PDB file of C-alpha atoms in Angstrom:
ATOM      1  CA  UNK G 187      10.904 -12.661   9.848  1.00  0.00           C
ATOM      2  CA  UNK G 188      14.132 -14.206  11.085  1.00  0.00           C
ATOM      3  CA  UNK G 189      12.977 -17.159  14.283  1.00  0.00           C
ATOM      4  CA  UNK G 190      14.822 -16.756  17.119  1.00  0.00           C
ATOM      5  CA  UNK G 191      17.103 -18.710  19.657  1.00  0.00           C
ATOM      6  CA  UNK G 192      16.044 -18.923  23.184  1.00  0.00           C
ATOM      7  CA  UNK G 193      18.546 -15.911  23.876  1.00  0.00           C
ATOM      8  CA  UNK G 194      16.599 -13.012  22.300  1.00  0.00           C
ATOM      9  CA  UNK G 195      16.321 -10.203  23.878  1.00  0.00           C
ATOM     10  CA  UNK G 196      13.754  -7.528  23.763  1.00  0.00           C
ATOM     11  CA  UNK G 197      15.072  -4.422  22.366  1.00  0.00           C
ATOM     12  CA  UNK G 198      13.610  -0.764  21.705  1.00  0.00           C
ATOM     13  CA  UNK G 199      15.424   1.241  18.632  1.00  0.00           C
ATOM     14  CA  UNK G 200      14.338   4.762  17.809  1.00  0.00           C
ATOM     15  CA  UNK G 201      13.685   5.395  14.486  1.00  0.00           C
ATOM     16  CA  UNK G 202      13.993   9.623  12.947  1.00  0.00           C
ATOM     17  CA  UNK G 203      14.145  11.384   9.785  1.00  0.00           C
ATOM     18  CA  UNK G 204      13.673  14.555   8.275  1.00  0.00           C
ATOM     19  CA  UNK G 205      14.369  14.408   4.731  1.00  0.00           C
ATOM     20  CA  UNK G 206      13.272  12.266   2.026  1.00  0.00           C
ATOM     21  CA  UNK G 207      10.019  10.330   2.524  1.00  0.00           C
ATOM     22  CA  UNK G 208      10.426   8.980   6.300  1.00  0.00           C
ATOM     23  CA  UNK G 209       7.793   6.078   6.477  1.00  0.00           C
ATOM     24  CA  UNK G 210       8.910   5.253   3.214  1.00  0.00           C
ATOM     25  CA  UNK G 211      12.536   5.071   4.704  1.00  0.00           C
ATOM     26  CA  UNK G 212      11.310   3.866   7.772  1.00  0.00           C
ATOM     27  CA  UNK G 213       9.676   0.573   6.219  1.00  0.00           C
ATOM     28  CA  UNK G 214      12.589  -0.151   4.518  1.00  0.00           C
ATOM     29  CA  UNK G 215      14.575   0.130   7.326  1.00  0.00           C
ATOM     30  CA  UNK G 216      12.423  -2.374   9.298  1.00  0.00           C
ATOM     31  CA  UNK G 217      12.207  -4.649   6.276  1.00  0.00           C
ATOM     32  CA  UNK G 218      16.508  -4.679   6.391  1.00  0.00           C
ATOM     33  CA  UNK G 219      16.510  -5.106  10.579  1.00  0.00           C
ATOM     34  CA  UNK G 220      14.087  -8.169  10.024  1.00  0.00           C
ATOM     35  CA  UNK G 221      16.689  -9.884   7.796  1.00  0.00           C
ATOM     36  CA  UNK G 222      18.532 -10.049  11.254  1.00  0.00           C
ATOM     37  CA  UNK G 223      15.936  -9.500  14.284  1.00  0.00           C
ATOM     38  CA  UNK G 224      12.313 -10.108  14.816  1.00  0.00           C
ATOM     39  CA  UNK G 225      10.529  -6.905  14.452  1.00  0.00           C
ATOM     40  CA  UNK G 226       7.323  -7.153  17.482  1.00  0.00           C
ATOM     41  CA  UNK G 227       5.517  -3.983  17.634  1.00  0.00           C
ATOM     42  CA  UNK G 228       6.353  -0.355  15.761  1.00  0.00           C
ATOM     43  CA  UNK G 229       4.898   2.612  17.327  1.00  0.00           C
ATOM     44  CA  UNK G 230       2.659   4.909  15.313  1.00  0.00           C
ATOM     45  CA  UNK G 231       4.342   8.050  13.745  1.00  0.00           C
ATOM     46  CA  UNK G 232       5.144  11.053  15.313  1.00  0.00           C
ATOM     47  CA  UNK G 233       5.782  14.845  13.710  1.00  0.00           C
ATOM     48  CA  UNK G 234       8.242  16.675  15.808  1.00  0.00           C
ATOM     49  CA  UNK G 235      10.141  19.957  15.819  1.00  0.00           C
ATOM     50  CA  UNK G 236      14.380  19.478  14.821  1.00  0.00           C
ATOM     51  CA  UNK G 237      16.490  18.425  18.331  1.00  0.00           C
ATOM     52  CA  UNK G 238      19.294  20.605  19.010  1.00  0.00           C
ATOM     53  CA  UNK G 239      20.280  22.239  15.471  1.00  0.00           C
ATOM     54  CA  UNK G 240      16.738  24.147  14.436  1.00  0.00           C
ATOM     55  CA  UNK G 241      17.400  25.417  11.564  1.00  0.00           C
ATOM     56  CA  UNK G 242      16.061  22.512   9.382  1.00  0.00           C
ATOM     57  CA  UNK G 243      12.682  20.608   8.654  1.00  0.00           C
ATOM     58  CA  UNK G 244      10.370  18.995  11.396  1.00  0.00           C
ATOM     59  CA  UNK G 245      11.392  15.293  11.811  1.00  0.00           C
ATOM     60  CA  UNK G 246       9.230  11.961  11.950  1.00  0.00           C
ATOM     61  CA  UNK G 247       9.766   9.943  14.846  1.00  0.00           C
ATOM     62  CA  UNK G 248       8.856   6.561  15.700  1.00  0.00           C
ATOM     63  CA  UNK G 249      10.359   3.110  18.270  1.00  0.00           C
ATOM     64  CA  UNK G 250      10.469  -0.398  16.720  1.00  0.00           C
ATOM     65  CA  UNK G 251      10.441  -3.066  19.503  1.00  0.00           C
ATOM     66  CA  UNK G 252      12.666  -6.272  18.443  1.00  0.00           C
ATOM     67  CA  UNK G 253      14.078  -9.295  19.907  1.00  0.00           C
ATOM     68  CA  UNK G 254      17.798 -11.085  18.535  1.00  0.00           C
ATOM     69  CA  UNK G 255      20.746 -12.684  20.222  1.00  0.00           C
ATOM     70  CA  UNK G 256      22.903 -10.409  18.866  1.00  0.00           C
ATOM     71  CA  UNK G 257      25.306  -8.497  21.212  1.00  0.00           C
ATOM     72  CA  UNK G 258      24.571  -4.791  21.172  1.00  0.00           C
ATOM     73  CA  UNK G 259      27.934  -3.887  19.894  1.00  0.00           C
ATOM     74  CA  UNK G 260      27.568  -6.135  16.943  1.00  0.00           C
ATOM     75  CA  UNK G 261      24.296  -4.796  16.774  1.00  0.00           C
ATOM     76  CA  UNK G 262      24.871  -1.457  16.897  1.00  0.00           C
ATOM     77  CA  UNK G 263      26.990  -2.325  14.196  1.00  0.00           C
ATOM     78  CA  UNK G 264      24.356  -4.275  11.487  1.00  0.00           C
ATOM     79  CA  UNK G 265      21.910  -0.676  12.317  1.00  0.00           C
ATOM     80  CA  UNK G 266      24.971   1.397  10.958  1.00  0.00           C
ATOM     81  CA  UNK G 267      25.376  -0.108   8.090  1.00  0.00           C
ATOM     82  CA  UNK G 268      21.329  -0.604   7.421  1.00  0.00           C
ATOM     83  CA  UNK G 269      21.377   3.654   8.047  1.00  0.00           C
ATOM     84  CA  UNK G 270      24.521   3.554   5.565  1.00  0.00           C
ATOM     85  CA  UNK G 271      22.677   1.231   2.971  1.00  0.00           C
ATOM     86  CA  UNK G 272      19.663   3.711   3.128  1.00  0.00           C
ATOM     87  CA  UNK G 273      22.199   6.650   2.610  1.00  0.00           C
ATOM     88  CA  UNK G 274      22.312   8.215   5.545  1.00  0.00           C
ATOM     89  CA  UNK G 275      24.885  10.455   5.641  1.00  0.00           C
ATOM     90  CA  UNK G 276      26.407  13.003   8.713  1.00  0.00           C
ATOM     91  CA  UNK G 277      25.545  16.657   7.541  1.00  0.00           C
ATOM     92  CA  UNK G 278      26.604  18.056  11.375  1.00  0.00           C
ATOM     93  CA  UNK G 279      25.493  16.723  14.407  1.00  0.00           C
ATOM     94  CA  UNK G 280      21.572  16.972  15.025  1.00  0.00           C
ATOM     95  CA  UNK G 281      21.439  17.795  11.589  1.00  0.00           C
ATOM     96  CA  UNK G 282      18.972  16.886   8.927  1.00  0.00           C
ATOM     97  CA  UNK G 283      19.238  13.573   7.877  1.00  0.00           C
ATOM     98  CA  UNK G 284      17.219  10.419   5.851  1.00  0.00           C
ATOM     99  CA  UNK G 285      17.564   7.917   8.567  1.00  0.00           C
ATOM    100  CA  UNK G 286      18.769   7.530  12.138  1.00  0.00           C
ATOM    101  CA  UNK G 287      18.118   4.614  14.098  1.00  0.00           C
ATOM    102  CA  UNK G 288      19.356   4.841  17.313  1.00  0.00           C
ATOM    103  CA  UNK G 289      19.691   1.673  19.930  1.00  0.00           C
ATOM    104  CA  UNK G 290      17.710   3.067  22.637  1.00  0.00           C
ATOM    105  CA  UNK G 291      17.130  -0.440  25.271  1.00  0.00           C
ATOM    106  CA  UNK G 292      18.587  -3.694  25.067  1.00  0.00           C
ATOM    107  CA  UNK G 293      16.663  -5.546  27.727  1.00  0.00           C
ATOM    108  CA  UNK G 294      17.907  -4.274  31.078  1.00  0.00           C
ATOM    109  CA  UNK G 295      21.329  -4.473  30.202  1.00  0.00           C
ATOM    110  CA  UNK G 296      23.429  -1.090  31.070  1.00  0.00           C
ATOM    111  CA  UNK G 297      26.489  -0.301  29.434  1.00  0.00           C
ATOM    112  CA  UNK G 298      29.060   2.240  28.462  1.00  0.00           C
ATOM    113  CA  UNK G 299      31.357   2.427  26.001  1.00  0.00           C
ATOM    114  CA  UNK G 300      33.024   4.456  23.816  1.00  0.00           C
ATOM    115  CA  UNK G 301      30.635   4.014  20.926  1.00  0.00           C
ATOM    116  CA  UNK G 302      27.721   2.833  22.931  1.00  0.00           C
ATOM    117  CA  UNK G 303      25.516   3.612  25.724  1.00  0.00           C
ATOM    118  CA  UNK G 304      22.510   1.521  27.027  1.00  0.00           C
ATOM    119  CA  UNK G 305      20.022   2.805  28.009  1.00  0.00           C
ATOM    120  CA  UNK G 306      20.320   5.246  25.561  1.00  0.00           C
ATOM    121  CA  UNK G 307      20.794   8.916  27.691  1.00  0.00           C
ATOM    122  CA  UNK G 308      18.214  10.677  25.815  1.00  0.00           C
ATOM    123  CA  UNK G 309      15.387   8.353  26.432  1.00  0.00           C
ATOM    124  CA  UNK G 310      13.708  10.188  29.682  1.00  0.00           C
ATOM    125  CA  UNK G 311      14.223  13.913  28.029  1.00  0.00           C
ATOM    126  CA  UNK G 312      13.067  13.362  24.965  1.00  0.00           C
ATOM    127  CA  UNK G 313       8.718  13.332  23.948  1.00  0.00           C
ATOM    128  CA  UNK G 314       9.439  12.516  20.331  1.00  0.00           C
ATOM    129  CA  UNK G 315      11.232   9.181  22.072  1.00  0.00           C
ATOM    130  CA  UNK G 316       8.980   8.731  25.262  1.00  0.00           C
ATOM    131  CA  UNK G 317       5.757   8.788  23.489  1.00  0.00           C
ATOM    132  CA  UNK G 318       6.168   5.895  20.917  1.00  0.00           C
ATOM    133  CA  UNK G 319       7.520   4.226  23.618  1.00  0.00           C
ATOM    134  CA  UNK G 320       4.496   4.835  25.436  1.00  0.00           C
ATOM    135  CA  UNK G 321       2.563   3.316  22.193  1.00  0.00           C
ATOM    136  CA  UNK G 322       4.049   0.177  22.471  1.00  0.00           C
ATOM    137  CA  UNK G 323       4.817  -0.775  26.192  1.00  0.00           C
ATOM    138  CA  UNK G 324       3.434   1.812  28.660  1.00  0.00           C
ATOM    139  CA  UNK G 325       4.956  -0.157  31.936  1.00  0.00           C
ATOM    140  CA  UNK G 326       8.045  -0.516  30.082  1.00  0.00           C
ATOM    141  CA  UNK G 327      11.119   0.391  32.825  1.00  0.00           C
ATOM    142  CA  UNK G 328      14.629  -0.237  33.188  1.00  0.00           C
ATOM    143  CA  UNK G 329      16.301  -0.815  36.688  1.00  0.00           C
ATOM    144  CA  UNK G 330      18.698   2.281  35.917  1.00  0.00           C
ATOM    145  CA  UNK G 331      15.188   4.249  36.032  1.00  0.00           C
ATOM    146  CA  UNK G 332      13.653   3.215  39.462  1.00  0.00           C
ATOM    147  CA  UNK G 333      11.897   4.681  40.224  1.00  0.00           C
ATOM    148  CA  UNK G 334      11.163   7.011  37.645  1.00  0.00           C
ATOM    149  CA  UNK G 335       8.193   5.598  34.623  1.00  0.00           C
ATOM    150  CA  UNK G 336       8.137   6.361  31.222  1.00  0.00           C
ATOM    151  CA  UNK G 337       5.158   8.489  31.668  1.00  0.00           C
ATOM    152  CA  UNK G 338       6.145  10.544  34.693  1.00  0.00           C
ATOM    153  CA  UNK G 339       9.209  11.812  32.564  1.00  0.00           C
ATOM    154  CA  UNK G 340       6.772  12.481  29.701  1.00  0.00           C
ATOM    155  CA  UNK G 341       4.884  14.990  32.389  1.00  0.00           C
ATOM    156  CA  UNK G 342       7.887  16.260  34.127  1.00  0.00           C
ATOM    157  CA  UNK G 343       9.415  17.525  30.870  1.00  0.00           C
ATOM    158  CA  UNK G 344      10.177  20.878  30.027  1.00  0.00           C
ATOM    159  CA  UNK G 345      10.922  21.086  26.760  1.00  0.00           C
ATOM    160  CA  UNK G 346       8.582  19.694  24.408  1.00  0.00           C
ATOM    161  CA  UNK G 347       9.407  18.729  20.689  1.00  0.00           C
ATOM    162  CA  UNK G 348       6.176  16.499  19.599  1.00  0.00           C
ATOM    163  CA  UNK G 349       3.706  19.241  17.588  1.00  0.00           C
ATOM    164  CA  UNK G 350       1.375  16.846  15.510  1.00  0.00           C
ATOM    165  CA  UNK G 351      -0.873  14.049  16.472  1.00  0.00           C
ATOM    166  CA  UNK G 352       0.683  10.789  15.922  1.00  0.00           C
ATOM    167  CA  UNK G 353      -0.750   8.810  13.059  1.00  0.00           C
ATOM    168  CA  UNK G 354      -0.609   5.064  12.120  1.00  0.00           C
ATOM    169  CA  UNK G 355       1.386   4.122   9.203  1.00  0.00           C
ATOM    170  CA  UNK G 356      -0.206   0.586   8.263  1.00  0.00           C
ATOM    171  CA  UNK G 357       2.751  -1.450   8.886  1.00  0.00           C
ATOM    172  CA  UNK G 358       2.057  -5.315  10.225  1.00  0.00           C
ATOM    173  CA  UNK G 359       4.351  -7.390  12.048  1.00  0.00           C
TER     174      UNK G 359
END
């Protein structure tokens, strides 16, 4: 793994597929993010029902916690192309797909802009992002958030999308 300047940042990315072999995909994915990040903590695995467009397969979910000094735009950028070099390619929008790695927290920075938004607006109505969350920092927060927690949003939601019990995958960092 890459070392890090004093200006890393701790950063969450969500991690989803539903075609191919995901922790397959997934592992490589991480293995391409460390050439550029440090890669802390990945959550375990989690089976979930499609988001949005349901006529396709279930989806494995997971979050990656990593730190860098990269700006999130550039960063944003470097996670395209590691989705591109993995083949990921736009079928329709919350359609199936190999890989999709979406920037979900970069420390408690908030921004918007036309290609990026941070914190990412699906965080607090999505389980199949809130629970690996959960896995790796259950008192995460963000000041946008106050006072809400990670975990009341898990039990206020609606909608639920997680169907399986989450399962390890093995992976050391």
């Amino acid at each position: 793994m890459k070392s890090e300047s004093k200006l890393s940042t701790d950063i969450y990315l969500g991690l989803g597929a539903n075609l191919g072999e995901p922790r397959q995909t997934f592992e490589l994915a991480l293995a391409l993010i460390a050439r550029f990040s440090t890669v802390h903590k990945v959550s375990r695995l989690y089976k979930s029902l499609p988001f949005g467009y349901s006529e396709q397969p279930p989806f494995v979910n997971a979050v990656a916690q990593i730190s860098t000094s990269i700006k999130p735009a550039a960063l944003l950028t470097k996670l395209q192309f590691v989705e591109g070099a993995l083949g990921k390619e736009v079928i329709r929008e919350n359609g199936p797909r190999i890989i999709d790695i979406d920037l979900l927290l970069y420390g408690e920075q908030s921004m918007t802009s036309e290609d990026l938004i941070l914190p990412h607006p699906g965080i607090l109505t999505r389980d199949f992002v809130l629970r690996p969350l959960l896995d790796i920092n259950p008192s995460l927060g963000h000041p946008s958030w106050e006072p809400k927690t990670l975990k009341s949003a898990l039990d206020g939601l609606q909608e639920r999308y997680v169907r399986e019990s989450p399962e390890p995958w093995g992976i050391k960092f």
